Amino acid sequence: MSSSDPKTRPKPVTRPPAPVPPSSWAKRTGFKPKFSGETNASDSGQIALPPRSRENENQPDLEAGRARPVPPVVNGEQPVSEKGPAEKDQSVKKRREADGTNKGSSAAAANGHTVNNGAAPQPQQPTRRPSRNEDVVDVLPQNVDDEGFVGRHSHMKYELRDTPGLVPIGLYGFQHYLSMLGSLILIPLVIVPAMGGTYEDTANVVSTVLFVSGVTTLLHSFFGSRLPLIQGSSFVFLAPALAIINSPEFRGLNGNNFKHIMKELQGAIIIASAFQTLLGYSGLMSLFLRLINPVVVAPTVAAVGLSFYSYGFPQVGNCLEIGAVQILLVIIFSLYLRKISVLGHRIFLIYAVPLGLVITWAAAFLLTEAGVYSYKGCDTNIPSSNIVSEHCRKHVSRMKHCRVDTSHAFKSSPWFRFPYPLQWGTPVFHWKMAIVMCVVSIIASVDSVGSYHASSLLVSSRPPTPGVVSRGIGLEGLSSILAGLWGTGTGSTTLTENVHTIAVTKMGSRRAVELGACVLIVLSLVGKVGGFIASIPEVMVAALLCFMWAMLAALGLSNLRYSEAGSSRNIIIVGLSLFFSLSIPAYFQQYGISPNSNLSVPSYFQPYIVTSHGPFRTKYEGVNYIMNTLLSLHMVIAFIVAVILDNTVPGSRQERGVYVWSESEAARREPAVVKDYELPFRVGRIFRWVKWVGL
């Protein structure tokens, strides 16, 4: 028989087995495998471990909890999956043609692979056998459930640069913002009453938040990371804002406490935002990225959601039949009815929060009109200290929290109101409050880094470069300066919930987010919109926050999917970070408080008055304020513990799940990446000489 017969042809001895063929995402983008940031995913959405050595292929992986199946090797090559590459790349073909690239040659060249068709490897391109820590292909999970972060090329309806038409973009943009209603509007409903503001003040702050969110989202979409990420008041700034609001020097104020405290918050936010801008545009963020990995981001963001447990259900308990029902409705919509589709949209999953709010609010309105919460001779407008009747004193709290007609914000709000800068007065600058906010701005940057990476895997051709990340953080600092000038009460940053919204709605179009931001600006000019939102009863706000903060904690922990979540190293680091983030602040918050002490603030605000009784009691009052405040913030402790342990405890890059960022030089050579992240209107020319904030 001839030696050319394929059955008897000798196999090349020098040729090692070819690597596992990457998915369409990796082939299309030409991503060069270096380490495991995103590994192949199974149908359950779990991150699969990389191939091991041959002698260990049948051994179980004790940390991952499953065996390591290795597909058979045929003629030195791994078999191709049942779905052919042509079927997977159909959705990519048009995009590649539009970008002017050759699919076969560019993907092969960018990945560093050569197509030899069974021939021996060329000597000028020797193949280095990857080590155990590098023998992995970085690809986006493709078969993840809809509640996870799905692969964009197989599930996304609209990708980053898609512009299907004005009507579809308008509808999807409005849907995107409506699904994030809770993240946009709930913070003013918490901090304004804490500052002693009226319902009218709350309505004005809500309108201001909507206006600033729309403007900063447009700025970020054009000149920031250019990803479809909504900017708004972040829960990261809520805890330090409450700590400043409950500072001892503000307790004896006479007159308008709201404006005075708001000016203090504005000053602290402006200085902290200037620091964040410097961190981004100076290039320091590119260096800081080396310390930020999934094992750091996960407990830090999770601690933000877990830190408000003292406010959540204790407020719901003021009117349990309304608050508990609303929580149950949101849970039923988002979990039990999540797969029900109406006209191709999973209505209950996408609109779980607004649907739960509308239904509960309608039920509470009917109960109020039916007189269920009306008690003869009792008036909610009379202060509790002036009520003589024991009957009214017993039911006044129930009337105040269960009735929906106690707020007059909607009636008193004007139809048109333009939010303008310095509307509350000239900001007041205090260095001790500014330093607290500067540290918090670092936490906000860490939160945004995780959002950039996760969202880019959904909607973009490749993750952004470190320069694009630095540019985005710098613009977030500028956005927070605008928030400080306009007086939203908190800084502006990327909303973490946005990534989950993209995955659920499957809408990743940049134009849709921009159009939605324009609609948000228009709505902010209608004063009745802010008044309507400000009239949401406190119990319903607390019930929504219970769900939003729980979602935030879960989204934070979901960053572990980029690492080996079953690694004992990562488990211990995340566990220690979360435990100490709850335990150490509890020590500071409870220090020096006797069980029978009569505090002048509500119980749910007691964790934020630590500056007056904390363990730091030096002769420098400013140092005491800074240390007692920072060490009582859960997210600060989680970040400190996680960043120290993750960067000092030995671990491979694969085990740590180091975030994958695109290389600048390679990104500039790819038209798809350039179109995804290049600044518009030729603004990028300004940053050509500043490589650390460019493409």
XYZ file of C-alpha atoms in Angstrom:
695
model
C 0.000 0.000 0.000
C 1.286 3.476 -0.850
C 2.732 5.540 1.937
C 0.388 8.340 0.895
C -2.565 6.322 2.181
C -3.999 8.330 5.099
C -4.401 5.173 7.168
C -0.713 4.309 7.000
C 0.819 7.745 6.742
C 3.199 8.251 9.694
C 2.283 11.016 12.105
C 4.698 13.919 12.453
C 6.725 13.320 15.552
C 7.693 16.901 16.163
C 4.216 18.345 15.912
C 2.444 18.817 19.262
C -1.336 18.567 19.477
C -3.082 21.639 18.124
C -4.813 23.808 20.699
C -8.553 23.612 21.179
C -10.238 25.605 18.380
C -11.508 28.854 19.871
C -15.107 29.906 19.594
C -16.296 32.411 17.034
C -15.617 35.263 19.469
C -11.964 34.336 19.801
C -11.572 33.557 16.078
C -13.242 36.766 15.040
C -11.308 39.037 17.372
C -8.027 37.203 17.098
C -7.649 37.124 20.847
C -4.266 35.677 21.750
C -4.508 33.200 24.633
C -2.294 34.127 27.512
C -4.101 33.219 30.688
C -7.521 32.282 31.891
C -9.716 35.313 32.210
C -12.754 33.762 30.581
C -12.636 30.040 29.913
C -14.989 27.729 28.094
C -18.347 27.359 29.767
C -20.554 24.370 30.067
C -24.283 24.393 29.512
C -24.847 25.217 33.154
C -22.841 28.391 32.874
C -19.985 27.163 35.072
C -16.464 28.029 34.086
C -14.644 24.933 32.850
C -11.051 24.291 33.814
C -8.331 24.266 31.144
C -6.948 21.008 29.724
C -4.535 19.249 32.015
C -1.603 17.024 31.249
C -2.246 13.595 29.744
C -1.320 11.665 32.809
C -3.918 13.514 34.886
C -6.757 13.545 32.350
C -8.857 10.961 34.183
C -8.201 12.284 37.669
C -11.008 14.232 39.335
C -10.517 17.896 40.049
C -11.153 18.217 43.771
C -11.495 21.999 43.700
C -13.838 22.151 40.695
C -15.858 19.197 41.946
C -15.970 17.293 38.651
C -13.820 15.143 36.388
C -11.627 16.514 33.646
C -12.854 14.992 30.383
C -10.414 15.385 27.512
C -11.668 14.824 23.949
C -9.768 12.271 21.876
C -7.033 13.477 19.575
C -7.328 12.441 15.920
C -4.242 12.896 13.749
C -2.841 15.329 16.246
C -5.909 17.590 16.163
C -8.856 18.080 18.445
C -12.229 17.239 16.879
C -14.500 20.091 15.867
C -17.850 20.364 17.661
C -21.036 19.167 16.023
C -21.986 22.691 15.084
C -19.733 23.642 12.226
C -17.728 26.836 12.283
C -19.729 28.156 9.334
C -22.917 28.032 11.381
C -21.310 29.824 14.315
C -19.758 32.520 12.142
C -22.870 33.430 10.142
C -23.657 36.261 12.545
C -20.090 37.514 12.182
C -19.792 37.484 8.389
C -21.580 40.750 7.702
C -19.762 42.512 10.522
C -16.371 41.402 9.182
C -17.225 42.498 5.658
C -18.288 45.891 6.994
C -15.015 46.246 8.868
C -13.051 45.416 5.709
C -11.209 42.423 7.104
C -10.549 38.963 5.799
C -12.069 36.482 8.202
C -9.746 33.590 7.527
C -6.398 35.353 7.365
C -6.938 37.952 10.077
C -8.300 35.523 12.645
C -5.499 33.062 12.059
C -2.816 35.715 12.086
C -4.151 37.486 15.156
C -4.391 34.272 17.114
C -0.876 33.327 16.235
C -1.970 30.004 14.643
C -1.014 28.767 11.173
C -3.100 26.469 9.020
C -0.851 23.668 7.847
C -3.437 21.059 6.718
C -1.420 18.261 8.219
C 1.985 19.532 7.141
C 4.903 19.833 9.491
C 5.263 23.149 11.301
C 7.457 25.749 9.712
C 10.795 26.228 11.452
C 10.545 30.025 11.527
C 7.429 29.769 13.752
C 8.257 27.239 16.463
C 5.373 26.164 18.615
C 6.021 26.527 22.318
C 4.159 24.075 24.454
C 2.194 26.179 26.926
C 2.651 25.628 30.586
C -0.103 24.408 32.867
C -1.073 27.941 33.781
C -1.276 29.127 30.167
C -2.758 26.131 28.357
C -6.158 27.707 27.970
C -8.133 29.619 25.376
C -9.817 32.802 26.528
C -13.324 32.791 25.108
C -16.674 34.114 26.138
C -19.131 31.602 27.594
C -21.656 30.759 24.911
C -24.287 28.508 26.458
C -25.080 30.361 29.630
C -28.640 30.680 30.902
C -30.461 33.937 30.290
C -29.945 35.055 33.856
C -26.180 34.807 33.387
C -23.881 36.776 31.202
C -24.579 35.249 27.823
C -22.362 35.284 24.758
C -23.308 38.268 22.650
C -22.729 36.637 19.258
C -25.406 34.032 19.880
C -27.907 35.882 22.063
C -27.635 39.664 21.709
C -30.397 41.304 19.664
C -28.424 44.479 19.052
C -24.684 44.772 19.338
C -22.572 47.774 20.221
C -22.588 49.618 16.879
C -25.960 48.428 15.589
C -28.469 51.091 14.528
C -31.623 49.220 13.434
C -33.881 52.242 13.268
C -35.280 55.077 15.347
C -38.400 53.257 16.606
C -36.676 50.013 17.733
C -33.828 51.961 19.307
C -36.280 54.238 21.110
C -38.288 51.330 22.464
C -35.235 49.370 23.577
C -33.595 52.446 25.065
C -36.699 53.255 27.096
C -36.904 49.600 28.156
C -33.273 49.711 29.262
C -33.816 52.691 31.541
C -37.182 51.508 32.823
C -35.687 48.181 33.887
C -33.120 50.133 35.934
C -35.667 52.445 37.521
C -34.763 51.399 41.059
C -31.074 52.173 40.647
C -31.769 55.628 39.230
C -34.323 57.081 41.631
C -34.091 55.371 45.018
C -31.012 57.078 46.461
C -32.606 60.578 46.663
C -35.605 59.014 48.404
C -33.223 57.883 51.170
C -30.772 60.739 51.643
C -33.053 63.783 51.277
C -35.341 62.872 54.217
C -32.204 62.034 56.216
C -30.989 65.604 55.594
C -34.273 67.033 56.824
C -35.542 67.882 53.364
C -39.208 68.225 52.479
C -41.121 66.342 49.810
C -40.548 69.271 47.473
C -36.799 69.026 48.077
C -36.945 65.303 47.305
C -38.776 65.966 44.042
C -36.185 68.567 43.010
C -33.268 66.236 43.795
C -34.924 63.398 41.844
C -35.276 65.657 38.798
C -31.651 66.703 39.196
C -30.515 63.072 39.361
C -32.401 62.244 36.158
C -30.898 65.255 34.386
C -27.317 64.564 35.474
C -27.680 60.854 34.694
C -28.777 61.625 31.148
C -25.986 64.144 30.540
C -23.202 61.996 32.023
C -24.410 58.896 30.159
C -24.120 60.798 26.878
C -20.641 62.000 27.810
C -19.516 58.500 28.737
C -20.956 57.016 25.565
C -19.117 59.512 23.361
C -15.897 60.263 25.238
C -15.551 57.598 27.945
C -15.294 53.856 27.513
C -17.951 54.067 24.739
C -19.689 50.988 26.155
C -23.509 51.099 26.615
C -23.259 51.773 30.334
C -25.641 54.064 32.215
C -24.123 56.606 34.578
C -26.021 57.586 37.693
C -26.044 57.963 41.450
C -24.285 54.876 42.728
C -24.971 52.951 45.920
C -21.199 53.089 46.492
C -21.569 56.727 47.575
C -24.648 56.150 49.732
C -22.923 54.932 52.921
C -20.327 57.747 53.099
C -23.061 60.269 52.255
C -25.116 59.013 55.212
C -22.013 59.166 57.417
C -21.488 62.824 56.480
C -25.201 63.594 56.910
C -25.126 62.185 60.443
C -21.931 64.001 61.463
C -22.073 65.470 64.999
C -21.647 69.081 63.794
C -24.917 68.919 61.860
C -27.161 67.850 64.733
C -27.595 71.277 66.287
C -28.390 73.132 63.108
C -31.260 75.576 63.075
C -33.109 76.504 59.922
C -32.785 74.706 56.599
C -30.649 71.677 57.423
C -31.128 70.232 53.940
C -29.352 72.986 52.020
C -26.531 73.263 54.534
C -25.762 69.526 54.502
C -26.189 69.329 50.738
C -23.508 72.015 50.272
C -21.157 69.997 52.479
C -21.809 66.904 50.365
C -21.243 68.871 47.168
C -17.844 70.076 48.337
C -16.692 66.580 49.336
C -17.918 65.067 46.052
C -16.228 67.722 43.901
C -12.811 67.210 45.527
C -13.123 63.405 45.390
C -14.198 63.597 41.750
C -11.183 65.725 40.884
C -9.010 63.019 42.470
C -10.747 60.333 40.401
C -10.271 62.402 37.236
C -6.566 62.672 37.989
C -6.421 58.932 38.663
C -7.863 58.206 35.231
C -6.323 60.780 32.911
C -2.849 60.657 34.482
C -2.465 56.988 33.610
C -2.273 55.861 37.238
C -5.382 53.780 36.636
C -3.474 51.664 34.130
C -1.021 50.757 36.884
C -3.790 50.316 39.436
C -5.468 47.769 37.149
C -2.716 45.293 37.991
C -4.084 45.073 41.525
C -7.760 44.767 40.545
C -8.854 41.233 39.746
C -12.151 39.326 40.061
C -11.202 38.115 43.543
C -10.917 41.783 44.588
C -13.973 43.126 42.753
C -16.334 40.358 43.911
C -16.281 40.936 47.709
C -15.908 44.718 47.333
C -19.073 45.141 45.261
C -20.927 42.508 47.302
C -20.115 44.405 50.497
C -21.806 47.506 49.041
C -25.110 45.641 48.849
C -24.734 43.835 52.164
C -23.909 46.990 54.108
C -27.477 48.350 54.139
C -29.211 45.480 55.875
C -30.007 47.728 58.857
C -32.126 49.982 56.627
C -33.896 47.404 54.451
C -36.367 45.184 56.247
C -36.621 47.271 59.458
C -38.244 49.940 57.284
C -40.427 47.368 55.537
C -41.685 46.251 58.945
C -43.378 49.618 59.478
C -46.146 48.420 57.151
C -45.550 44.737 56.689
C -48.627 43.900 54.603
C -47.494 46.300 51.879
C -43.717 46.005 52.027
C -43.598 42.210 52.301
C -46.117 41.800 49.465
C -44.000 44.007 47.222
C -40.861 41.970 47.955
C -42.746 38.756 47.179
C -44.077 40.181 43.918
C -40.616 41.197 42.716
C -39.239 37.766 43.648
C -42.086 35.982 41.844
C -41.671 38.113 38.720
C -37.882 37.862 38.550
C -37.585 34.164 39.428
C -40.764 32.130 39.026
C -42.155 33.972 35.982
C -38.846 34.907 34.387
C -39.234 32.582 31.370
C -42.699 33.754 30.353
C -42.459 35.734 27.111
C -44.948 38.277 25.791
C -44.391 39.301 22.170
C -40.867 37.934 22.362
C -39.956 39.845 25.530
C -39.582 38.416 29.007
C -41.725 41.110 30.522
C -41.726 39.842 34.095
C -37.953 39.445 34.245
C -37.129 42.753 32.573
C -39.704 44.861 34.433
C -39.792 43.026 37.766
C -39.071 46.175 39.793
C -41.482 48.640 38.098
C -44.244 46.006 37.852
C -43.956 45.183 41.550
C -44.026 48.887 42.405
C -47.093 49.652 40.271
C -49.133 46.709 41.549
C -48.293 47.336 45.202
C -48.864 51.063 44.885
C -52.279 50.477 43.306
C -53.259 48.056 46.076
C -52.118 50.496 48.767
C -54.097 53.285 47.077
C -57.270 51.184 47.097
C -56.775 50.313 50.775
C -56.227 53.978 51.606
C -59.329 55.091 49.715
C -61.352 52.314 51.352
C -60.492 53.768 54.776
C -58.489 50.795 56.046
C -55.809 53.113 57.413
C -58.160 55.869 58.589
C -58.699 56.301 62.311
C -61.301 58.678 63.719
C -59.889 61.894 65.118
C -56.289 61.133 64.063
C -54.193 63.258 61.711
C -50.777 62.306 60.296
C -49.797 65.966 59.982
C -49.714 66.383 63.765
C -46.274 65.556 65.279
C -46.242 62.473 67.474
C -45.089 64.505 70.490
C -48.242 66.670 70.302
C -50.729 63.802 70.068
C -52.728 63.490 73.269
C -55.027 60.611 72.407
C -53.592 57.205 73.227
C -55.648 55.719 70.399
C -54.099 58.043 67.822
C -50.601 57.645 69.252
C -50.949 53.899 68.790
C -51.969 54.101 65.130
C -50.164 57.213 63.881
C -47.106 55.270 62.746
C -49.278 52.867 60.765
C -51.155 55.749 59.161
C -47.931 57.509 58.229
C -46.259 54.511 56.594
C -49.190 52.642 55.043
C -51.208 55.482 53.537
C -50.226 56.725 50.076
C -51.721 60.201 50.384
C -49.382 61.581 53.068
C -47.006 63.066 50.476
C -47.991 66.233 48.658
C -44.931 66.253 46.406
C -46.860 65.657 43.193
C -49.384 68.426 43.822
C -46.785 70.979 44.869
C -44.303 70.259 42.048
C -44.287 72.649 39.065
C -44.860 71.383 35.552
C -41.538 72.734 34.312
C -38.309 73.064 36.255
C -34.785 73.283 34.858
C -32.092 71.841 37.167
C -29.173 74.252 37.235
C -25.733 74.111 38.847
C -25.258 75.451 42.377
C -29.021 75.458 42.865
C -28.576 74.750 46.592
C -25.850 77.377 47.084
C -22.064 77.539 47.008
C -20.429 74.211 48.001
C -18.598 74.042 51.327
C -15.226 72.279 51.395
C -13.962 70.390 54.441
C -10.793 68.331 54.026
C -11.836 65.513 56.370
C -15.051 64.817 54.453
C -13.214 65.170 51.140
C -10.643 62.520 52.117
C -13.423 60.081 52.998
C -14.995 60.632 49.588
C -11.603 60.273 47.833
C -11.200 56.776 49.261
C -14.752 55.956 48.212
C -14.004 57.167 44.665
C -11.344 54.423 44.469
C -14.006 51.862 45.425
C -16.271 53.310 42.716
C -13.452 52.888 40.189
C -13.024 49.250 41.212
C -16.758 48.740 40.719
C -16.600 50.311 37.263
C -13.641 48.172 36.185
C -15.685 45.015 36.754
C -18.596 46.514 34.815
C -16.367 47.500 31.880
C -14.965 44.006 31.557
C -18.278 42.144 31.905
C -20.202 44.426 29.542
C -17.479 44.364 26.883
C -17.709 40.582 26.674
C -21.407 40.941 25.941
C -21.507 43.716 23.366
C -18.054 44.382 21.959
C -15.569 42.636 19.725
C -12.901 42.576 22.416
C -12.372 43.875 25.960
C -11.145 47.469 26.155
C -7.477 48.333 26.434
C -6.054 49.677 29.711
C -6.018 53.105 28.070
C -9.744 52.937 27.346
C -10.398 51.892 30.953
C -8.328 54.829 32.234
C -10.208 57.147 29.881
C -13.525 55.855 31.197
C -12.513 56.300 34.843
C -11.271 59.813 34.095
C -14.575 60.756 32.500
C -16.473 59.254 35.421
C -14.531 61.664 37.614
C -15.625 64.571 35.417
C -19.191 63.253 35.570
C -19.048 63.212 39.363
C -17.832 66.817 39.314
C -20.994 67.686 37.387
C -23.037 65.733 39.942
C -21.376 67.744 42.697
C -22.028 71.054 40.971
C -25.684 70.235 40.290
C -26.187 68.762 43.770
C -27.386 65.165 43.441
C -26.087 64.226 46.902
C -23.833 61.453 45.574
C -21.210 60.957 42.908
C -21.906 59.604 39.442
C -20.473 56.294 38.310
C -21.329 53.252 36.211
C -24.339 51.421 37.596
C -23.363 47.802 38.282
C -26.908 46.612 37.591
C -26.460 47.794 33.996
C -24.511 44.639 33.105
C -27.360 42.413 34.276
C -29.827 44.565 32.333
C -27.789 44.131 29.126
C -27.718 40.369 29.605
C -31.459 40.160 30.277
C -32.716 42.598 27.637
C -30.082 41.475 25.077
C -29.802 45.102 23.998
C -26.211 46.302 23.670
C -26.631 49.131 21.187
C -24.777 52.292 22.094
C -27.316 54.389 20.189
C -30.225 53.008 22.217
C -28.593 54.054 25.484
C -27.847 57.502 24.059
C -31.443 57.980 22.914
C -32.695 56.806 26.302
C -30.401 59.364 27.958
C -31.962 62.121 25.842
C -35.438 60.995 26.939
C -34.217 61.060 30.551
C -33.084 64.670 30.167
C -36.484 65.662 28.771
C -38.301 63.932 31.640
C -36.084 65.711 34.172
C -37.409 69.043 32.933
C -40.987 68.018 33.784
C -41.286 68.800 37.474
C -44.312 66.544 37.913
C -42.152 63.507 37.084
C -39.868 64.219 40.032
C -42.891 64.913 42.226
C -44.513 61.642 41.224
C -41.367 59.654 42.065
C -40.919 61.539 45.343
C -44.417 60.503 46.402
C -43.486 56.790 46.522
C -44.172 55.681 50.118
C -41.085 54.968 52.244
C -42.123 51.369 52.848
C -42.183 50.670 49.118
C -38.811 52.342 48.700
C -37.338 50.107 51.394
C -38.922 47.011 49.816
C -37.419 47.850 46.421
C -34.057 48.521 48.036
C -34.112 45.080 49.667
C -34.236 43.565 46.190
C -31.793 46.024 44.603
C -29.156 45.596 47.314
C -29.506 41.818 47.196
C -29.056 41.970 43.417
C -26.000 44.183 43.843
C -24.408 41.698 46.244
C -25.087 38.840 43.819
C -23.690 40.783 40.852
C -20.549 41.461 42.822
C -20.015 37.795 43.622
C -20.709 36.861 39.987
C -17.296 38.303 39.091
C -15.825 35.114 40.510
C -16.878 33.297 37.333
C -13.726 34.646 35.698
C -11.551 32.878 38.259
C -11.410 29.344 39.588
C -14.312 29.787 41.955
C -13.695 26.383 43.537
C -10.095 27.194 44.444
C -9.460 26.993 48.179
C -7.286 30.100 47.859
C -10.100 32.186 46.387
C -12.725 30.760 48.730
C -10.698 31.753 51.787
C -9.886 35.231 50.457
C -13.484 36.029 49.536
C -14.782 34.541 52.786
C -12.375 36.562 54.918
C -13.106 39.736 52.968
C -16.868 39.404 53.373
C -16.746 38.401 57.042
C -14.385 41.177 58.091
C -16.352 43.657 55.972
C -19.306 42.998 58.275
C -17.508 42.340 61.563
C -14.917 45.141 61.711
C -17.425 47.923 60.875
C -19.784 46.453 63.493
C -17.027 46.912 66.094
C -16.564 50.558 65.131
C -20.290 51.256 64.911
C -21.050 49.737 68.323
C -17.991 51.048 70.166
C -18.834 53.318 73.065
C -22.619 52.905 72.777
C -24.317 51.638 75.909
C -27.391 49.422 75.498
C -29.649 51.985 77.171
C -28.300 55.045 75.395
C -30.949 57.363 74.005
C -29.742 58.290 70.518
C -31.389 61.123 68.640
C -31.249 59.408 65.232
C -33.412 56.511 63.994
C -32.083 53.018 64.577
C -31.370 52.429 60.894
C -29.044 55.466 60.844
C -27.108 54.538 63.988
C -24.297 52.802 62.046
C -23.460 56.164 60.465
C -22.914 58.216 63.660
C -19.679 56.411 64.482
C -17.607 59.608 64.240
C -18.878 60.760 67.620
C -18.056 57.591 69.573
C -15.561 55.533 67.540
C -12.418 53.968 69.032
C -10.059 56.496 67.398
C -9.797 59.323 69.922
C -6.600 61.206 69.259
C -6.105 64.904 69.833
C -6.660 65.521 66.110
C -10.377 65.657 65.478
C -10.035 65.403 61.714
C -7.978 62.185 61.943
C -10.559 60.701 64.311
C -13.329 61.549 61.872
C -11.535 60.032 58.873
C -10.436 56.800 60.551
C -13.691 56.131 62.411
C -15.717 56.787 59.254
C -13.604 54.831 56.775
C -13.190 51.772 58.990
C -16.942 51.688 59.611
C -17.684 51.395 55.867
C -18.157 47.764 54.829
C -16.902 48.158 51.271
C -13.649 49.818 52.390
C -12.789 46.906 54.691
C -13.713 44.363 52.000
C -11.497 46.125 49.463
C -8.511 46.447 51.802
C -8.616 42.799 52.875
C -9.218 41.472 49.349
C -6.571 43.560 47.573
C -3.889 42.703 50.152
C -4.596 38.980 50.201
C -5.102 38.551 46.470
C -1.865 40.332 45.614
C 0.283 38.667 48.295
C -1.023 35.081 48.494
C 0.641 32.971 45.763
C -1.651 31.918 42.959
C -1.476 31.420 39.221
C -2.965 33.981 36.875
C -5.490 31.383 35.816
C -6.502 30.687 39.407
C -6.827 34.375 40.208
C -8.752 34.941 36.985
C -6.830 38.071 36.115
C -8.982 40.335 33.952
C -8.140 40.191 30.255
C -7.560 43.592 28.666
C -6.764 44.035 24.993
C -3.226 45.014 24.037
C -3.048 48.527 22.648
C -0.856 47.737 19.652
C -2.962 44.751 18.602
C -6.208 46.698 19.084
C -5.081 49.501 16.772
C -4.544 46.991 13.961
C -8.088 45.616 14.148
C -10.807 47.742 12.480
C -13.571 46.236 14.638
C -11.845 47.202 17.893
C -11.001 50.657 16.589
C -14.634 51.292 15.657
C -15.803 50.025 19.065
C -13.603 52.237 21.235
C -12.284 55.075 19.051
C -13.366 58.545 20.138
C -15.762 60.307 17.718
C -15.409 63.632 15.926
C -11.640 63.059 15.556
C -11.226 63.803 19.254
C -8.925 60.794 19.451
C -6.198 62.815 17.744
C -5.852 64.858 20.911
C -4.993 61.719 22.875
C -2.598 60.193 20.350
C 0.419 61.399 22.289
C -1.165 60.306 25.583
C -0.925 56.554 25.090
C -2.196 55.634 28.530
C -5.672 57.050 27.877
C -5.925 56.287 24.169
C -6.961 53.198 22.291
